[in-house]
Amino acid sequence: MNPESMLKGRMAETLFEELMKQSGNIVYRFGYESIVQNLAHLEEKFDRYNEVGEKIRSIPDFIVLDKDGIPSLVEVKFRFKPELHQNDFSRLEVVDKFWKAKLVLVNCWEQPYFRIAHPPYIKNKKFILEPLLEEKNWKIDKNIYSEFETLVHKYLTPTLIPRKNNFPN
């Protein structure tokens, strides 16, 4: 994985996390990186390719508690365009099988930049995505959301992409 992709992936996760918090939700980092870094000795000892290893490697990035305290597991992915990568098919199949997590896709090609999919995520080899604002449980404030759309454009959009209009309120 190249460093730019890793950096943009972490930025997408942070933007999602802060958007959820500023909208009044409680967010816990949960994913493989968060858990296994605290258990460094574990990574050396488990077989990444058996069922337990796959389950550990596919732990979703976040647990989000909505304003009513209802938890959701959330996997966040960054893509330049809201399209599938070749390895997404198998990766998302594992996330669906073990976790049934919601998938938040952050893209910087076309608005809305934040989109959500629920399992099974893919139909006819395309993401089943809807705008994140349509996720009613999280009650995302449209004004706060608009600020985060601006941040995606500012920090994640490649310089060759022309400036887009602000997200309509």
PDB file of C-alpha atoms in Angstrom:
ATOM      1  CA  MET A   1       0.000   0.000   0.000  1.00  0.00           C
ATOM      2  CA  ASN A   2       1.440   3.374  -0.901  1.00  0.00           C
ATOM      3  CA  PRO A   3       1.936   6.086   1.742  1.00  0.00           C
ATOM      4  CA  GLU A   4      -0.389   8.602   0.074  1.00  0.00           C
ATOM      5  CA  SER A   5      -3.268   6.120   0.056  1.00  0.00           C
ATOM      6  CA  MET A   6      -2.617   5.236   3.706  1.00  0.00           C
ATOM      7  CA  LEU A   7      -2.534   8.918   4.664  1.00  0.00           C
ATOM      8  CA  LYS A   8      -5.755   9.717   2.810  1.00  0.00           C
ATOM      9  CA  GLY A   9      -7.419   6.664   4.352  1.00  0.00           C
ATOM     10  CA  ARG A  10      -6.513   7.869   7.858  1.00  0.00           C
ATOM     11  CA  MET A  11      -7.705  11.379   6.989  1.00  0.00           C
ATOM     12  CA  ALA A  12     -11.030   9.987   5.744  1.00  0.00           C
ATOM     13  CA  GLU A  13     -11.433   8.047   9.003  1.00  0.00           C
ATOM     14  CA  THR A  14     -10.678  11.153  11.064  1.00  0.00           C
ATOM     15  CA  LEU A  15     -13.084  13.311   9.044  1.00  0.00           C
ATOM     16  CA  PHE A  16     -15.841  10.735   9.527  1.00  0.00           C
ATOM     17  CA  GLU A  17     -15.078  10.418  13.238  1.00  0.00           C
ATOM     18  CA  GLU A  18     -15.189  14.179  13.818  1.00  0.00           C
ATOM     19  CA  LEU A  19     -18.346  14.598  11.711  1.00  0.00           C
ATOM     20  CA  MET A  20     -20.090  11.997  13.847  1.00  0.00           C
ATOM     21  CA  LYS A  21     -18.891  13.563  17.107  1.00  0.00           C
ATOM     22  CA  GLN A  22     -19.860  17.090  16.098  1.00  0.00           C
ATOM     23  CA  SER A  23     -23.312  15.771  15.148  1.00  0.00           C
ATOM     24  CA  GLY A  24     -23.810  14.499  18.711  1.00  0.00           C
ATOM     25  CA  ASN A  25     -22.885  10.830  18.313  1.00  0.00           C
ATOM     26  CA  ILE A  26     -20.355   8.959  20.458  1.00  0.00           C
ATOM     27  CA  VAL A  27     -17.522   7.391  18.489  1.00  0.00           C
ATOM     28  CA  TYR A  28     -15.000   4.751  19.547  1.00  0.00           C
ATOM     29  CA  ARG A  29     -12.047   3.690  17.420  1.00  0.00           C
ATOM     30  CA  PHE A  30     -12.310  -0.042  17.125  1.00  0.00           C
ATOM     31  CA  GLY A  31     -10.431  -1.404  14.088  1.00  0.00           C
ATOM     32  CA  TYR A  32      -7.554  -3.807  13.683  1.00  0.00           C
ATOM     33  CA  GLU A  33      -4.955  -1.050  13.933  1.00  0.00           C
ATOM     34  CA  SER A  34      -6.428   0.278  17.182  1.00  0.00           C
ATOM     35  CA  ILE A  35      -6.787  -3.083  18.863  1.00  0.00           C
ATOM     36  CA  VAL A  36      -3.723  -4.976  17.669  1.00  0.00           C
ATOM     37  CA  GLN A  37      -1.323  -2.079  18.301  1.00  0.00           C
ATOM     38  CA  ASN A  38      -2.181  -2.570  21.961  1.00  0.00           C
ATOM     39  CA  LEU A  39      -1.578  -6.295  21.596  1.00  0.00           C
ATOM     40  CA  ALA A  40       1.664  -6.221  19.585  1.00  0.00           C
ATOM     41  CA  HIS A  41       2.607  -9.692  20.763  1.00  0.00           C
ATOM     42  CA  LEU A  42      -0.631 -11.046  19.265  1.00  0.00           C
ATOM     43  CA  GLU A  43       0.204 -10.069  15.706  1.00  0.00           C
ATOM     44  CA  GLU A  44       3.291 -12.273  15.759  1.00  0.00           C
ATOM     45  CA  LYS A  45       1.389 -15.300  17.013  1.00  0.00           C
ATOM     46  CA  PHE A  46      -1.847 -15.519  15.073  1.00  0.00           C
ATOM     47  CA  ASP A  47      -2.360 -16.987  11.621  1.00  0.00           C
ATOM     48  CA  ARG A  48      -3.730 -14.120   9.540  1.00  0.00           C
ATOM     49  CA  TYR A  49      -5.385 -16.503   7.105  1.00  0.00           C
ATOM     50  CA  ASN A  50      -7.409 -18.800   9.333  1.00  0.00           C
ATOM     51  CA  GLU A  51     -10.933 -17.809  10.387  1.00  0.00           C
ATOM     52  CA  VAL A  52      -9.861 -16.110  13.631  1.00  0.00           C
ATOM     53  CA  GLY A  53      -7.062 -14.252  11.837  1.00  0.00           C
ATOM     54  CA  GLU A  54      -9.441 -13.048   9.116  1.00  0.00           C
ATOM     55  CA  LYS A  55     -11.957 -11.947  11.724  1.00  0.00           C
ATOM     56  CA  ILE A  56      -9.309  -9.949  13.609  1.00  0.00           C
ATOM     57  CA  ARG A  57      -7.970  -8.327  10.417  1.00  0.00           C
ATOM     58  CA  SER A  58     -11.501  -7.360   9.348  1.00  0.00           C
ATOM     59  CA  ILE A  59     -12.537  -5.615  12.573  1.00  0.00           C
ATOM     60  CA  PRO A  60     -14.458  -2.468  11.545  1.00  0.00           C
ATOM     61  CA  ASP A  61     -12.853   0.921  12.176  1.00  0.00           C
ATOM     62  CA  PHE A  62     -15.447   2.370  14.577  1.00  0.00           C
ATOM     63  CA  ILE A  63     -18.312   1.795  16.929  1.00  0.00           C
ATOM     64  CA  VAL A  64     -20.771   4.695  16.663  1.00  0.00           C
ATOM     65  CA  LEU A  65     -23.429   5.208  19.324  1.00  0.00           C
ATOM     66  CA  ASP A  66     -26.268   7.365  18.067  1.00  0.00           C
ATOM     67  CA  LYS A  67     -28.061   9.891  20.296  1.00  0.00           C
ATOM     68  CA  ASP A  68     -30.315   7.088  21.588  1.00  0.00           C
ATOM     69  CA  GLY A  69     -27.293   4.955  22.538  1.00  0.00           C
ATOM     70  CA  ILE A  70     -27.810   2.435  19.722  1.00  0.00           C
ATOM     71  CA  PRO A  71     -24.446   1.101  18.483  1.00  0.00           C
ATOM     72  CA  SER A  72     -23.370   0.568  14.891  1.00  0.00           C
ATOM     73  CA  LEU A  73     -20.158  -0.963  13.620  1.00  0.00           C
ATOM     74  CA  VAL A  74     -18.646   1.145  10.838  1.00  0.00           C
ATOM     75  CA  GLU A  75     -15.927   0.475   8.285  1.00  0.00           C
ATOM     76  CA  VAL A  76     -14.579   3.620   6.570  1.00  0.00           C
ATOM     77  CA  LYS A  77     -12.927   3.513   3.150  1.00  0.00           C
ATOM     78  CA  PHE A  78     -11.383   6.278   1.073  1.00  0.00           C
ATOM     79  CA  ARG A  79     -11.634   6.151  -2.717  1.00  0.00           C
ATOM     80  CA  PHE A  80     -10.780   8.877  -5.212  1.00  0.00           C
ATOM     81  CA  LYS A  81     -13.972   7.922  -7.071  1.00  0.00           C
ATOM     82  CA  PRO A  82     -16.984   6.166  -5.526  1.00  0.00           C
ATOM     83  CA  GLU A  83     -16.081   2.941  -7.311  1.00  0.00           C
ATOM     84  CA  LEU A  84     -14.957  -0.506  -6.266  1.00  0.00           C
ATOM     85  CA  HIS A  85     -11.331  -1.604  -6.243  1.00  0.00           C
ATOM     86  CA  GLN A  86     -10.537  -5.162  -7.283  1.00  0.00           C
ATOM     87  CA  ASN A  87      -9.748  -6.288  -3.699  1.00  0.00           C
ATOM     88  CA  ASP A  88     -12.957  -4.734  -2.309  1.00  0.00           C
ATOM     89  CA  PHE A  89     -15.041  -7.750  -3.286  1.00  0.00           C
ATOM     90  CA  SER A  90     -13.236 -10.205  -1.015  1.00  0.00           C
ATOM     91  CA  ARG A  91     -12.495  -7.655   1.741  1.00  0.00           C
ATOM     92  CA  LEU A  92     -16.110  -6.508   2.042  1.00  0.00           C
ATOM     93  CA  GLU A  93     -17.366 -10.077   1.869  1.00  0.00           C
ATOM     94  CA  VAL A  94     -15.337 -10.821   5.021  1.00  0.00           C
ATOM     95  CA  VAL A  95     -16.553  -7.641   6.782  1.00  0.00           C
ATOM     96  CA  ASP A  96     -20.132  -8.586   5.928  1.00  0.00           C
ATOM     97  CA  LYS A  97     -19.698 -12.216   7.020  1.00  0.00           C
ATOM     98  CA  PHE A  98     -18.158 -11.493  10.414  1.00  0.00           C
ATOM     99  CA  TRP A  99     -19.412  -8.033  11.360  1.00  0.00           C
ATOM    100  CA  LYS A 100     -22.382  -6.801   9.263  1.00  0.00           C
ATOM    101  CA  ALA A 101     -20.862  -3.326   9.620  1.00  0.00           C
ATOM    102  CA  LYS A 102     -22.051  -0.231   7.823  1.00  0.00           C
ATOM    103  CA  LEU A 103     -19.629   0.959   5.166  1.00  0.00           C
ATOM    104  CA  VAL A 104     -18.886   4.672   4.878  1.00  0.00           C
ATOM    105  CA  LEU A 105     -17.150   5.564   1.654  1.00  0.00           C
ATOM    106  CA  VAL A 106     -15.382   8.901   1.473  1.00  0.00           C
ATOM    107  CA  ASN A 107     -14.550   9.969  -2.066  1.00  0.00           C
ATOM    108  CA  CYS A 108     -13.181  13.217  -3.449  1.00  0.00           C
ATOM    109  CA  TRP A 109     -14.361  12.955  -7.044  1.00  0.00           C
ATOM    110  CA  GLU A 110     -18.046  13.821  -6.807  1.00  0.00           C
ATOM    111  CA  GLN A 111     -20.446  15.048  -4.188  1.00  0.00           C
ATOM    112  CA  PRO A 112     -21.750  13.906  -1.882  1.00  0.00           C
ATOM    113  CA  TYR A 113     -18.265  13.020  -0.714  1.00  0.00           C
ATOM    114  CA  PHE A 114     -19.590  10.931   2.190  1.00  0.00           C
ATOM    115  CA  ARG A 115     -21.742   7.938   1.263  1.00  0.00           C
ATOM    116  CA  ILE A 116     -22.982   4.894   3.118  1.00  0.00           C
ATOM    117  CA  ALA A 117     -23.711   1.281   2.229  1.00  0.00           C
ATOM    118  CA  HIS A 118     -25.300  -1.472   4.268  1.00  0.00           C
ATOM    119  CA  PRO A 119     -24.540  -5.169   3.789  1.00  0.00           C
ATOM    120  CA  PRO A 120     -24.216  -6.683   1.258  1.00  0.00           C
ATOM    121  CA  TYR A 121     -22.612  -3.403  -0.044  1.00  0.00           C
ATOM    122  CA  ILE A 122     -22.345  -4.545  -3.676  1.00  0.00           C
ATOM    123  CA  LYS A 123     -24.872  -5.364  -6.393  1.00  0.00           C
ATOM    124  CA  ASN A 124     -24.052  -6.075 -10.026  1.00  0.00           C
ATOM    125  CA  LYS A 125     -20.382  -5.352  -9.288  1.00  0.00           C
ATOM    126  CA  LYS A 126     -21.149  -1.806  -8.072  1.00  0.00           C
ATOM    127  CA  PHE A 127     -21.394  -0.249  -4.631  1.00  0.00           C
ATOM    128  CA  ILE A 128     -24.931   0.206  -3.281  1.00  0.00           C
ATOM    129  CA  LEU A 129     -24.371   3.722  -1.929  1.00  0.00           C
ATOM    130  CA  GLU A 130     -26.609   6.480  -0.659  1.00  0.00           C
ATOM    131  CA  PRO A 131     -25.697   9.900   0.711  1.00  0.00           C
ATOM    132  CA  LEU A 132     -24.549   9.772   4.347  1.00  0.00           C
ATOM    133  CA  LEU A 133     -27.122  12.434   5.225  1.00  0.00           C
ATOM    134  CA  GLU A 134     -29.828   9.829   4.540  1.00  0.00           C
ATOM    135  CA  GLU A 135     -28.621   7.764   7.524  1.00  0.00           C
ATOM    136  CA  LYS A 136     -31.349   8.977   9.893  1.00  0.00           C
ATOM    137  CA  ASN A 137     -30.094   7.284  13.100  1.00  0.00           C
ATOM    138  CA  TRP A 138     -27.039   9.512  13.249  1.00  0.00           C
ATOM    139  CA  LYS A 139     -28.985  12.783  12.813  1.00  0.00           C
ATOM    140  CA  ILE A 140     -26.161  14.562  11.019  1.00  0.00           C
ATOM    141  CA  ASP A 141     -26.513  18.333  11.052  1.00  0.00           C
ATOM    142  CA  LYS A 142     -26.546  19.622   7.446  1.00  0.00           C
ATOM    143  CA  ASN A 143     -24.484  22.708   8.285  1.00  0.00           C
ATOM    144  CA  ILE A 144     -21.801  20.634  10.006  1.00  0.00           C
ATOM    145  CA  TYR A 145     -21.929  18.175   7.122  1.00  0.00           C
ATOM    146  CA  SER A 146     -21.346  21.000   4.649  1.00  0.00           C
ATOM    147  CA  GLU A 147     -18.201  22.015   6.551  1.00  0.00           C
ATOM    148  CA  PHE A 148     -16.858  18.465   6.260  1.00  0.00           C
ATOM    149  CA  GLU A 149     -17.620  18.346   2.534  1.00  0.00           C
ATOM    150  CA  THR A 150     -15.416  21.452   2.251  1.00  0.00           C
ATOM    151  CA  LEU A 151     -12.649  19.749   4.244  1.00  0.00           C
ATOM    152  CA  VAL A 152     -12.745  16.698   1.960  1.00  0.00           C
ATOM    153  CA  HIS A 153     -12.354  18.932  -1.061  1.00  0.00           C
ATOM    154  CA  LYS A 154      -9.579  20.954   0.547  1.00  0.00           C
ATOM    155  CA  TYR A 155      -7.464  18.079   1.882  1.00  0.00           C
ATOM    156  CA  LEU A 156      -8.303  14.962  -0.112  1.00  0.00           C
ATOM    157  CA  THR A 157      -9.004  16.165  -3.633  1.00  0.00           C
ATOM    158  CA  PRO A 158      -6.075  15.836  -6.013  1.00  0.00           C
ATOM    159  CA  THR A 159      -4.899  19.167  -7.409  1.00  0.00           C
ATOM    160  CA  LEU A 160      -5.913  18.221 -10.965  1.00  0.00           C
ATOM    161  CA  ILE A 161      -9.612  18.122 -10.102  1.00  0.00           C
ATOM    162  CA  PRO A 162     -11.378  21.465 -10.640  1.00  0.00           C
ATOM    163  CA  ARG A 163     -12.993  23.118  -7.632  1.00  0.00           C
ATOM    164  CA  LYS A 164     -16.580  22.008  -7.012  1.00  0.00           C
ATOM    165  CA  ASN A 165     -19.496  23.983  -5.663  1.00  0.00           C
ATOM    166  CA  ASN A 166     -20.155  23.881  -1.942  1.00  0.00           C
ATOM    167  CA  PHE A 167     -22.630  21.307  -0.750  1.00  0.00           C
ATOM    168  CA  PRO A 168     -26.146  22.817  -0.868  1.00  0.00           C
ATOM    169  CA  ASN A 169     -27.805  23.413   2.518  1.00  0.00           C
TER     170      ASN A 169
END
